[in-house]
mmCIF file of C-alpha atoms in Angstrom:
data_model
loop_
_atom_site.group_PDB
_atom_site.id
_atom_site.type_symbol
_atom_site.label_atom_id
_atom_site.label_comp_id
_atom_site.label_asym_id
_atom_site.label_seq_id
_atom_site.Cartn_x
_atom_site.Cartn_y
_atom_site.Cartn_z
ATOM 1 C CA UNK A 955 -113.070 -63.621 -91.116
ATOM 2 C CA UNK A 956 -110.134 -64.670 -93.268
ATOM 3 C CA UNK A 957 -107.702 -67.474 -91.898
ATOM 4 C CA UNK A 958 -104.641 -67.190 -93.840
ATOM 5 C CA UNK A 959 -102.371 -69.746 -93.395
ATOM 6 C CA UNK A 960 -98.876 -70.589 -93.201
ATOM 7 C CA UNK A 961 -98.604 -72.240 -96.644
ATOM 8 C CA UNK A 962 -101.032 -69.643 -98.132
ATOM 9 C CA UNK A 963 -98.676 -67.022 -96.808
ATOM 10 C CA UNK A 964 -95.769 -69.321 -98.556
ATOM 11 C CA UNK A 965 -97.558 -69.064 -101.766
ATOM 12 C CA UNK A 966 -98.456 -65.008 -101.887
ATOM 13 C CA UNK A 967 -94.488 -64.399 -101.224
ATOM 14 C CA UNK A 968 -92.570 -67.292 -102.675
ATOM 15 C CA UNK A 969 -90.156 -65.317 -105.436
ATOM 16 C CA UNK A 970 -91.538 -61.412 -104.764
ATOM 17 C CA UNK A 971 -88.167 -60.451 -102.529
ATOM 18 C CA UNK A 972 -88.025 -57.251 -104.674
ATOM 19 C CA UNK A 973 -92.048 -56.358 -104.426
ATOM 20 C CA UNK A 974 -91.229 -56.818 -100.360
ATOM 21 C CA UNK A 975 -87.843 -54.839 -100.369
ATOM 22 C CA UNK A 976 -90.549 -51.435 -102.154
ATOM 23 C CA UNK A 977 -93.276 -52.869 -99.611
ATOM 24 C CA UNK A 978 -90.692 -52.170 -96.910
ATOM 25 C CA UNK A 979 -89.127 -48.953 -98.007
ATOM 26 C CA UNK A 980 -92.455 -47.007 -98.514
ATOM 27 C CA UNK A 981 -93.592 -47.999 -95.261
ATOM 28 C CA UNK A 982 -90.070 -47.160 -94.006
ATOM 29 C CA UNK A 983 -90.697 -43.725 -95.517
ATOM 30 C CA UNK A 984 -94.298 -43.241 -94.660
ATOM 31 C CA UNK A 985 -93.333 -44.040 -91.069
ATOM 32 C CA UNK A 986 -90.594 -41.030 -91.352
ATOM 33 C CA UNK A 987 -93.281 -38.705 -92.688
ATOM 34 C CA UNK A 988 -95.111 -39.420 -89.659
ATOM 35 C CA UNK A 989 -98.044 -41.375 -91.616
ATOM 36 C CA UNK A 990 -97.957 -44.047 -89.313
ATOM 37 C CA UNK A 991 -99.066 -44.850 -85.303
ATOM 38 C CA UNK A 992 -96.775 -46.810 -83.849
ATOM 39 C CA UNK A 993 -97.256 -47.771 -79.633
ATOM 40 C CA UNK A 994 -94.513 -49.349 -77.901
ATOM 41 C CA UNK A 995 -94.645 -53.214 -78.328
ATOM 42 C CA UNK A 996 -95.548 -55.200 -75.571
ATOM 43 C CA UNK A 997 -93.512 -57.596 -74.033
ATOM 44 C CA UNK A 998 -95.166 -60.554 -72.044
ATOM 45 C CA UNK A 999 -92.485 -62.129 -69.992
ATOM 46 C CA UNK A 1000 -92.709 -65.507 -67.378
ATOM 47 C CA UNK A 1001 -91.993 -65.623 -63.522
ATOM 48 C CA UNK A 1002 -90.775 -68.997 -63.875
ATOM 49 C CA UNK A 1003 -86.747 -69.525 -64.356
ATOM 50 C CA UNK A 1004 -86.991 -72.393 -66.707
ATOM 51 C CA UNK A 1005 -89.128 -69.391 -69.125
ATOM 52 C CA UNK A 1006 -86.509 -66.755 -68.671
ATOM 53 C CA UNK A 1007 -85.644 -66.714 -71.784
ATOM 54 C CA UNK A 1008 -88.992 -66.660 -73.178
ATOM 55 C CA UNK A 1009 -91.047 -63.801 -74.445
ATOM 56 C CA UNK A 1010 -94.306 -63.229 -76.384
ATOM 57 C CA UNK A 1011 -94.833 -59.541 -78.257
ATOM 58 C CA UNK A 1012 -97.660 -57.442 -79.214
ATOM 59 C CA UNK A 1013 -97.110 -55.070 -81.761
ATOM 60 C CA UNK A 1014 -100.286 -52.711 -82.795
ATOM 61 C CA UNK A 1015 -100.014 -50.492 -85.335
ATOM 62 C CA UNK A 1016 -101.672 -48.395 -87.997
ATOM 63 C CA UNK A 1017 -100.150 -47.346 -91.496
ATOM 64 C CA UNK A 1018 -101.599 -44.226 -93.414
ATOM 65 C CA UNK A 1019 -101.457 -42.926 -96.929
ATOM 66 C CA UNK A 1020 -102.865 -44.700 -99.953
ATOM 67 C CA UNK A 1021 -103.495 -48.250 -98.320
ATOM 68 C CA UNK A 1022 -104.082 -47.570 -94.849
ATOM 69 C CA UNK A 1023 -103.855 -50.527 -92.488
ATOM 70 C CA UNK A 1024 -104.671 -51.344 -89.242
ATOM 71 C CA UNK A 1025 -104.194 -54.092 -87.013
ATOM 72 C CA UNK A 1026 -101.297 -56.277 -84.355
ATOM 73 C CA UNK A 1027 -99.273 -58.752 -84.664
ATOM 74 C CA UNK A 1028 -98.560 -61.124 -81.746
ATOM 75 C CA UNK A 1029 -94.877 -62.843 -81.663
ATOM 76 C CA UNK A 1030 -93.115 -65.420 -79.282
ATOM 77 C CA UNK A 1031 -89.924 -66.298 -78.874
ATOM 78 C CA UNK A 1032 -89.069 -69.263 -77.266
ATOM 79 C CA UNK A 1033 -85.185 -70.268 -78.606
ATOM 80 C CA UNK A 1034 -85.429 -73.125 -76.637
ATOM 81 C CA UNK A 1035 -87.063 -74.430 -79.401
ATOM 82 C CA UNK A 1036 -84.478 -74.218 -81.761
ATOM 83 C CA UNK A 1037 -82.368 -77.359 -80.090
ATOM 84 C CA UNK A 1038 -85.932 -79.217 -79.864
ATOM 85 C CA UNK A 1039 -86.029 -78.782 -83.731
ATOM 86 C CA UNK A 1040 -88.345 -76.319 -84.028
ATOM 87 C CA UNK A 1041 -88.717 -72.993 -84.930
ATOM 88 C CA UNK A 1042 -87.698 -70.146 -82.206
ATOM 89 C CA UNK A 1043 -90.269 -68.309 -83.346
ATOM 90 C CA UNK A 1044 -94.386 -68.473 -84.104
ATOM 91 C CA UNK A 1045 -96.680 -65.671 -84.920
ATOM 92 C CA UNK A 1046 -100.026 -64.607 -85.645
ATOM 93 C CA UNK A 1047 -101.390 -61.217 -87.092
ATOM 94 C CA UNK A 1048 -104.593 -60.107 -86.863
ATOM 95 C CA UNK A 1049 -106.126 -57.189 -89.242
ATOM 96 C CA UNK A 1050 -108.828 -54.903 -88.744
ATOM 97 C CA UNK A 1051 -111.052 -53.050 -90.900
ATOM 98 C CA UNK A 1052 -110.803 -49.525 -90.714
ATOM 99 C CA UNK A 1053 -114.325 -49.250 -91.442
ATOM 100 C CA UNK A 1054 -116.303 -50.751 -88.185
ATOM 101 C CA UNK A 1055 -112.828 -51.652 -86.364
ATOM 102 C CA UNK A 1056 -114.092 -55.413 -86.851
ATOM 103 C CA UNK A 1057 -111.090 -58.431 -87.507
ATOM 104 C CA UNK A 1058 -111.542 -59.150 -91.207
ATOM 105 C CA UNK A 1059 -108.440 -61.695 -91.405
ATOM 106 C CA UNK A 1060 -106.173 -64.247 -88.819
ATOM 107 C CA UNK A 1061 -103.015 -64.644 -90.474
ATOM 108 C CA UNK A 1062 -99.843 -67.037 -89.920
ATOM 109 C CA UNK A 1063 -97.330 -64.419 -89.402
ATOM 110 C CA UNK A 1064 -93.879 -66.116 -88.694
ATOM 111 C CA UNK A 1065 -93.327 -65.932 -92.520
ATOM 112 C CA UNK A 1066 -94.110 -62.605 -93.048
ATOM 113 C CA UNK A 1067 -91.670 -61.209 -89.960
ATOM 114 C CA UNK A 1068 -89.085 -63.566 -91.486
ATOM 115 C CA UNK A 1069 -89.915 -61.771 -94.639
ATOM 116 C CA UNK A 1070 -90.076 -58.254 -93.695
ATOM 117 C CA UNK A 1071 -87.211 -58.720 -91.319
ATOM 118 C CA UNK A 1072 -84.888 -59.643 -93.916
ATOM 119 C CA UNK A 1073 -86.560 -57.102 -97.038
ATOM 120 C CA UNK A 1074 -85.408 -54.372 -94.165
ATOM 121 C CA UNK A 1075 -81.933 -56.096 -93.564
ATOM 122 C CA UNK A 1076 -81.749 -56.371 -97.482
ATOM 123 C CA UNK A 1077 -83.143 -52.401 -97.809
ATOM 124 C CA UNK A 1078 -80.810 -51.366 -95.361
ATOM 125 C CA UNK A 1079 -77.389 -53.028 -97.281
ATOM 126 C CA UNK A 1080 -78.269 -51.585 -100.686
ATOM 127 C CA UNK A 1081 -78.873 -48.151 -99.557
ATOM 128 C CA UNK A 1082 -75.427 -48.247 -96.865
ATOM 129 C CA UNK A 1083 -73.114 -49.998 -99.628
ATOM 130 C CA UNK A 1084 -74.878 -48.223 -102.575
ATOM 131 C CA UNK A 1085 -71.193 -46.502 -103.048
ATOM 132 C CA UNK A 1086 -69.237 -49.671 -103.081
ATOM 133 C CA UNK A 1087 -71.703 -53.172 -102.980
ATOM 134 C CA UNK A 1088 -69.807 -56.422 -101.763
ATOM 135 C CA UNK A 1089 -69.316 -59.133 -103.421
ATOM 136 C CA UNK A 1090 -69.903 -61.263 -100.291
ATOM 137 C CA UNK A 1091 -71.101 -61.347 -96.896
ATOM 138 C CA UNK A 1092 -70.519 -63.060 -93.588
ATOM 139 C CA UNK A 1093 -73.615 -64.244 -91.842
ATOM 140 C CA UNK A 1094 -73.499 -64.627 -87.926
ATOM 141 C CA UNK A 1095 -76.230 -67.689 -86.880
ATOM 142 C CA UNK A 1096 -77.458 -70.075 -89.172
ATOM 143 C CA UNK A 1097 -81.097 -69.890 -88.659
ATOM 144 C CA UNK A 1098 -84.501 -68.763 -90.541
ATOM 145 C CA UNK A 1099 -84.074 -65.519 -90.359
ATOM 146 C CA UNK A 1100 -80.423 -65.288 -91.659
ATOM 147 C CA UNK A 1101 -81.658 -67.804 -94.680
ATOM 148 C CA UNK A 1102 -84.288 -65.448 -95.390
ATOM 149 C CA UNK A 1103 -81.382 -62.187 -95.365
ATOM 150 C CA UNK A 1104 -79.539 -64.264 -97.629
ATOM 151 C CA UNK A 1105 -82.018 -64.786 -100.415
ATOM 152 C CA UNK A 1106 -82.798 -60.839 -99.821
ATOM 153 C CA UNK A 1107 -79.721 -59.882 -100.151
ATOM 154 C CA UNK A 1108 -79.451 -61.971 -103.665
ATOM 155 C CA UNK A 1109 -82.137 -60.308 -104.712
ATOM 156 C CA UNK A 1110 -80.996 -56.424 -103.722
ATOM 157 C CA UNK A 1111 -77.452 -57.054 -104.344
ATOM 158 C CA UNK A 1112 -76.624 -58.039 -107.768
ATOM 159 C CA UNK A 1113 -72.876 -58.526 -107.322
ATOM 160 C CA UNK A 1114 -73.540 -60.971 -104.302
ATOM 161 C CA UNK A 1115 -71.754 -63.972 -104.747
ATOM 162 C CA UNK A 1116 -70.431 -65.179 -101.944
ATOM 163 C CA UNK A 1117 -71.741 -65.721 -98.372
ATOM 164 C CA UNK A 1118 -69.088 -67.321 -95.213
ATOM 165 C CA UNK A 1119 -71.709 -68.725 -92.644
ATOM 166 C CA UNK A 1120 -70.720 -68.867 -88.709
ATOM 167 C CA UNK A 1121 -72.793 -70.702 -85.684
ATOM 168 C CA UNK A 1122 -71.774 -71.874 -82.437
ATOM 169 C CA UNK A 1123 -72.796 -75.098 -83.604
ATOM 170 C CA UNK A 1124 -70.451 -76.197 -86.692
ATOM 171 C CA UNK A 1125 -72.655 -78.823 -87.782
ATOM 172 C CA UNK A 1126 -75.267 -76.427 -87.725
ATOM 173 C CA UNK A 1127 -73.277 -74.142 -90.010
ATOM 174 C CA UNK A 1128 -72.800 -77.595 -92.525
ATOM 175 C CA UNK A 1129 -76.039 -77.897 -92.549
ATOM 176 C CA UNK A 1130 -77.314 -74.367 -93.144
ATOM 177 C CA UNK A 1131 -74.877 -74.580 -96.303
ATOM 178 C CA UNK A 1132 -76.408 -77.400 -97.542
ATOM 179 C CA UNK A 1133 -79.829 -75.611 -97.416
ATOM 180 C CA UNK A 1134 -78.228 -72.352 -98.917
ATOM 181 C CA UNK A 1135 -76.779 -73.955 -101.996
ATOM 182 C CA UNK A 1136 -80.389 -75.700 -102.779
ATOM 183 C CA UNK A 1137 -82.673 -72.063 -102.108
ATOM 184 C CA UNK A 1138 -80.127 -69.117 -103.622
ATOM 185 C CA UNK A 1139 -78.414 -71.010 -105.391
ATOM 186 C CA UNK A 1140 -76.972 -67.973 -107.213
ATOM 187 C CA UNK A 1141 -74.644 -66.992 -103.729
ATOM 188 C CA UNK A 1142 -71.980 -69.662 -102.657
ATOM 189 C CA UNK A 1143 -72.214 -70.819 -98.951
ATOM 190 C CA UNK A 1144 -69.358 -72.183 -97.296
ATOM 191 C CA UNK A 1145 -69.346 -72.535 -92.955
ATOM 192 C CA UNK A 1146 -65.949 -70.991 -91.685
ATOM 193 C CA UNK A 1147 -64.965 -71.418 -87.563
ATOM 194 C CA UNK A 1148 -62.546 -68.408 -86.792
ATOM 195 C CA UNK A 1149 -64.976 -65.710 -86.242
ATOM 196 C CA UNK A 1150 -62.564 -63.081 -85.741
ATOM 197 C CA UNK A 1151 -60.859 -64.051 -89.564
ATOM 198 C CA UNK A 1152 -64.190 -63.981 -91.197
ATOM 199 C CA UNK A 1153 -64.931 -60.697 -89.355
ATOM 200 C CA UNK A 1154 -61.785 -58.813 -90.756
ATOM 201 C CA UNK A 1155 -62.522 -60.691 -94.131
ATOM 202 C CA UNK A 1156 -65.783 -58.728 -94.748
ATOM 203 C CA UNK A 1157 -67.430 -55.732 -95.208
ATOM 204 C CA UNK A 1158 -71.151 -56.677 -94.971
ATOM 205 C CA UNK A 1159 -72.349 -58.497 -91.933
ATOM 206 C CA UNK A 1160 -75.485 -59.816 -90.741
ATOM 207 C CA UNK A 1161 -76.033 -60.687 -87.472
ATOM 208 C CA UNK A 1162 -79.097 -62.898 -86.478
ATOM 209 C CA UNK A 1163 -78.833 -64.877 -83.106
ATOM 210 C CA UNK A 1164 -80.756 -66.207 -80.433
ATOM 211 C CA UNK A 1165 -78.145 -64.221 -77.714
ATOM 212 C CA UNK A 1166 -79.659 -62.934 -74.787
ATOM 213 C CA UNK A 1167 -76.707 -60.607 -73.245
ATOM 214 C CA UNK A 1168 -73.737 -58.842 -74.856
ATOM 215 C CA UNK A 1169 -71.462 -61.164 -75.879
ATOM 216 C CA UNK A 1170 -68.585 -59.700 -78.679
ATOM 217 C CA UNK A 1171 -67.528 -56.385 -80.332
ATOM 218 C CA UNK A 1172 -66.325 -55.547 -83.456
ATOM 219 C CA UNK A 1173 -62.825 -54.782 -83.189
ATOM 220 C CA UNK A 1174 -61.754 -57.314 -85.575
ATOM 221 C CA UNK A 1175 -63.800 -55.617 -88.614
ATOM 222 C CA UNK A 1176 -62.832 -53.344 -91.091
ATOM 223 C CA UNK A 1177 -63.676 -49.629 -91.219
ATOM 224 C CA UNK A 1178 -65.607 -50.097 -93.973
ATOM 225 C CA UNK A 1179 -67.889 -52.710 -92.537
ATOM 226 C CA UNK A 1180 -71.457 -52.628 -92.527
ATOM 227 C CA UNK A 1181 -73.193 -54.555 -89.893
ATOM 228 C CA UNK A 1182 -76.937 -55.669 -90.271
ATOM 229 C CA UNK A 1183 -77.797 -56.000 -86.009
ATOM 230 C CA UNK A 1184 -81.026 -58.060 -86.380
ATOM 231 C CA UNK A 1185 -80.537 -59.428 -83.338
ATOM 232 C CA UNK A 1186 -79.962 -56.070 -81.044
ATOM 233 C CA UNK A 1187 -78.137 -58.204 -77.738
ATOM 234 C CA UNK A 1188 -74.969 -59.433 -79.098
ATOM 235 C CA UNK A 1189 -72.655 -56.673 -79.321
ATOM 236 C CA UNK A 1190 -71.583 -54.492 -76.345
ATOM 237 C CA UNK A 1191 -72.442 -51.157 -75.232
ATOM 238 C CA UNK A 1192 -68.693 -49.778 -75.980
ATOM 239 C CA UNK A 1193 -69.028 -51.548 -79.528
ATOM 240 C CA UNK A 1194 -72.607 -49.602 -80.542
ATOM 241 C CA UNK A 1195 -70.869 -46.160 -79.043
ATOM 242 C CA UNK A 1196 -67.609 -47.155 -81.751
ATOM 243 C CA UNK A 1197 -69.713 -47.591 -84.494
ATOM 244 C CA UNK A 1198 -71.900 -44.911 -87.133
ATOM 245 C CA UNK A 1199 -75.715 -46.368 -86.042
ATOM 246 C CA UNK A 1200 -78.688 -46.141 -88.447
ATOM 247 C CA UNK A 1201 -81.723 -47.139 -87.009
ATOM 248 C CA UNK A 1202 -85.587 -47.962 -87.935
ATOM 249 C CA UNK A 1203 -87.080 -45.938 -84.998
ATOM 250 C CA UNK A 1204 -84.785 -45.047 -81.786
ATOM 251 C CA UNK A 1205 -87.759 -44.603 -79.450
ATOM 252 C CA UNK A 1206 -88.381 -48.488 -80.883
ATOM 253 C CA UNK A 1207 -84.721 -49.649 -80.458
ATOM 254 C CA UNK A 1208 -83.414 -48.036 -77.318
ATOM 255 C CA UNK A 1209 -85.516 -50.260 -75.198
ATOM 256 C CA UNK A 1210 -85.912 -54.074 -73.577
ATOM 257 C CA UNK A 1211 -82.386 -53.955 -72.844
ATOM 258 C CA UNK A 1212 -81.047 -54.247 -76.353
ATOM 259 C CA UNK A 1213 -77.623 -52.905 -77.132
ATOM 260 C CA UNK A 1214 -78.628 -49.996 -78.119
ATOM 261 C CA UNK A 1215 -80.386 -49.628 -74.845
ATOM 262 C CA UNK A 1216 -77.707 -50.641 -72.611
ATOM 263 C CA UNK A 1217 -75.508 -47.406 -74.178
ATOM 264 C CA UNK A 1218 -78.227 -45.058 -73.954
ATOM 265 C CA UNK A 1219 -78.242 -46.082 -70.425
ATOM 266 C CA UNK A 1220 -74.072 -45.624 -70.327
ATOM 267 C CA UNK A 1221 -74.315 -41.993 -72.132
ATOM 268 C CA UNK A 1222 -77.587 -40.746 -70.484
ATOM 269 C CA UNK A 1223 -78.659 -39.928 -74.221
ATOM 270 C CA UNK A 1224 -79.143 -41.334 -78.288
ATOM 271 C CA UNK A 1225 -76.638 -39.482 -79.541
ATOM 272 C CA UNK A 1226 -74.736 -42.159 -80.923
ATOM 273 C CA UNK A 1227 -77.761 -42.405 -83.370
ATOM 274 C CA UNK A 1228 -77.215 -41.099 -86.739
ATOM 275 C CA UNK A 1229 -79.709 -40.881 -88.354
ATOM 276 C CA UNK A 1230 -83.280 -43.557 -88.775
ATOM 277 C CA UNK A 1231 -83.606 -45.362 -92.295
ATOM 278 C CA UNK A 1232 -86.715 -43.647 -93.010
ATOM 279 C CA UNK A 1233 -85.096 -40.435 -93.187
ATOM 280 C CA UNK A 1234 -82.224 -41.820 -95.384
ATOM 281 C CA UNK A 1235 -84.763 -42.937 -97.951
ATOM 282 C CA UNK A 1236 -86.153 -40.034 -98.521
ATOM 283 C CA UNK A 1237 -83.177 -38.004 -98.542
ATOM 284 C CA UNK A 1238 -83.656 -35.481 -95.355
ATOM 285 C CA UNK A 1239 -80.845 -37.257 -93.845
ATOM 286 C CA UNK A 1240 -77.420 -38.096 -94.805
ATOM 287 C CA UNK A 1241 -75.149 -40.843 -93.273
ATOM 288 C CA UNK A 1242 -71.108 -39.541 -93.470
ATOM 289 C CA UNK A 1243 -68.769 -43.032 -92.874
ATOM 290 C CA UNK A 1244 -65.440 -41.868 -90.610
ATOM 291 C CA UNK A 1245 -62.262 -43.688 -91.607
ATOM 292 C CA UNK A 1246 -62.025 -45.242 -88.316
ATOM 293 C CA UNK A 1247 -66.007 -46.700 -87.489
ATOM 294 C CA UNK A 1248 -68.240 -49.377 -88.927
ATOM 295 C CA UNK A 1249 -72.014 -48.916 -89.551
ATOM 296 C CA UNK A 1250 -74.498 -50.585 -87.640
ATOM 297 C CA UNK A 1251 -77.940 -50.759 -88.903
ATOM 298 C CA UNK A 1252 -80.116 -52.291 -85.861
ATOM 299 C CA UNK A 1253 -83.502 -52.701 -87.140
ATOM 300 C CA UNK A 1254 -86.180 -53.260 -83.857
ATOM 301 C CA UNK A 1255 -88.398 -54.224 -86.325
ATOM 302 C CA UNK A 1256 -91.592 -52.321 -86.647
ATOM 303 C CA UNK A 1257 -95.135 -53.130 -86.444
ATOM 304 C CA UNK A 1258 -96.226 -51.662 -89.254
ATOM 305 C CA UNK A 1259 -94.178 -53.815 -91.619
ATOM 306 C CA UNK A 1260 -96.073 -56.733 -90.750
ATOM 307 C CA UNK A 1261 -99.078 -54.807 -91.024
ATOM 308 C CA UNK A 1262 -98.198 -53.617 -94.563
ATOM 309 C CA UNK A 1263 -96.942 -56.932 -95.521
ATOM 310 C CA UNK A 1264 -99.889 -59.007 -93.558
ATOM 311 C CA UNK A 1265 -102.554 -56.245 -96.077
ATOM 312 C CA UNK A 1266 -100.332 -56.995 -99.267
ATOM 313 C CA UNK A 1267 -101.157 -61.065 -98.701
ATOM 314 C CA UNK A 1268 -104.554 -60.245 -97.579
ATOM 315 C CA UNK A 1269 -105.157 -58.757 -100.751
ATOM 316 C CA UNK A 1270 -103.309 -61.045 -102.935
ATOM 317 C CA UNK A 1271 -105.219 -63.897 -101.046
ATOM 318 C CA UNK A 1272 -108.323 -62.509 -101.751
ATOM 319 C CA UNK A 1273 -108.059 -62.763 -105.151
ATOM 320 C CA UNK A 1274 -106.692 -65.799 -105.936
ATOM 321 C CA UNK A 1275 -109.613 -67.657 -103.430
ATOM 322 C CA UNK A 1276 -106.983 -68.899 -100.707
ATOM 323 C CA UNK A 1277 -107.247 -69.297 -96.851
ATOM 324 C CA UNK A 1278 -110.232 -70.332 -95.383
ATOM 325 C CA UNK A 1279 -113.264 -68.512 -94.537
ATOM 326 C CA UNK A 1280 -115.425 -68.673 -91.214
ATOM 327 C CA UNK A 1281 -118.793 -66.353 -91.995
ATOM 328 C CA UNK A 1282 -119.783 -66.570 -88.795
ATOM 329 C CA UNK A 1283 -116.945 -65.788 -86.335
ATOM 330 C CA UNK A 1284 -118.623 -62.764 -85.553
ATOM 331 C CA UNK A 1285 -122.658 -62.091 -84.744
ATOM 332 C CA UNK A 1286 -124.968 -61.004 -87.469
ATOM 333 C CA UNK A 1287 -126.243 -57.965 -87.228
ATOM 334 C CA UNK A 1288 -129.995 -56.530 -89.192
#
């Protein structure tokens, strides 16, 4: 067994945003070619009130083609921890050999879903703005994952210079520019505090929150906005059904009471669903913007990136010697 951990992780990714954002798209497409197994993700919640919030995630899954990979990653979410000073997030993923179904590596996987989260957020922008890329974006909670989306987006947007940064928090939106200007250094970061300005202000989005329940819409943006839902429970029902949606996997994203979810439930049907990035990439879809509509691209966040991602370290790991190595975490066999 290989134990990868966090800082080994670190050291396989550190400065390869554009080797994740390929890692992410052929996986995207392999999943659309139906080269991929993909179960429902499990979600383990608490009885307990003071743990309603709380959730921990299993996510098996198996990608084909010419680097198959199989394995699950196992996610919580606690966002009390964010006001405790730690990270909402922790996760582990565990891969298996496709050979004798044994583990063959343990690895630190909050890094890699920050990773692959934002390469798909990052994907997603190039290919939806290809036509006209911005020049800045607004970013909607000023946490890990919206740092990570902003050095993606630096690295998949070439004419990204600016980026206006909004939390419910103020000082927390001070001092996520602070850590901005000192890791992408190349986009200026500046907090702003009327939401509704900033909204009308932009045409890319991200939004990456802790929000439980519906909580705005997005009247106050442009037509030509394109909103990166990373989150999937801040906007309303009536705001998804408004909006041109692109999607990873709507079986995936139509669940757990996310927004998409809650209008499914309010039409009876996914209609509102354009069309899944997969299908985009490889060009048997097309996405048509209306004059009047933003586009929402609400990622669930698949498996089988982390998988992909998880092999791609175990690999580069590997070869370099890092992680540690426990030869006996599983019985000998003659």
């Amino acid at each position: 067994m290989l134990i990868l951990r966090r800082a080994d992780v670190t050291d396989v990714l550190s400065g390869r945003e554009t080797e994740i954002i390929d890692l992410v798209a052929e996986t995207y497409r392999l999943h659309d070619e139906g080269q991929t197994s993909l179960p429902h993700s499990t979600f383990l919640r608490f009885p307990e009130e003071h743990h309603s919030r709380d959730r921990i995630i299993g996510l098996p899954a198996y990608r084909g083609g010419e680097r198959p990979v199989a394995g699950m990653k196992w996610i919580s979410s606690f966002p009390g921890n964010v006001a405790a000073g730690t990270d909402r997030a922790s996760a582990a993923v565990v891969l298996n050999s496709l050979g004798n179904g044994h583990p063959v590596a343990f690895v630190e996987g909050a890094v890699i879903s920050a990773k692959r989260t934002a390469a798909s957020a990052a994907l997603a922008a190039r290919e939806l703005t290809a036509d006209n890329p911005p020049a800045a974006a607004l970013l909607i909670g000023c946490g890990v994952i919206n740092l990570e989306i902003l050095r993606f987006l630096a690295a998949a947007l070439p004419d990204l210079r600016e980026a206006a940064l909004y939390d419910t928090d103020p000082a927390r939106a001070e001092a996520f520019a602070a850590r901005c200007a000192e890791e992408v250094p190349g986009v200026k970061a500046r907090p702003v505090t009327d939401l509704a300005a900033a909204l009308g202000e932009h045409r890319l989005v991200s939004l990456a929150t802790t929000a439980a329940t519906p909580h705005m819409d997005l009247s106050a943006c442009g037509p030509d906005t394109t909103v990166l839902y990373i989150s999937l429970r801040d906007l309303t029902a009536e705001a998804v059904l408004g909006a041109v949606n692109v999607v990873d996997d709507a079986d995936h994203v139509c669940r757990e009471r996310t927004s998409l979810d809650l209008a499914q439930q309010a039409t009876g049907n996914r209609d509102f669903v354009a069309a899944p990035i997969g299908a985009l990439l490889r060009g048997t879809a097309t996405l048509r913007r209306t004059a009047d509509r933003p586009v929402v691209y609400s990622p669930f966040g698949l498996g089988v990136l982390d998988l992909a991602l998880a092999e791609f370290v175990r690999e580069e790991a590997d070869r370099r010697g890092l992680g540690v190595r426990v030869e006996d975490f599983l019985p000998a066999f003659a």
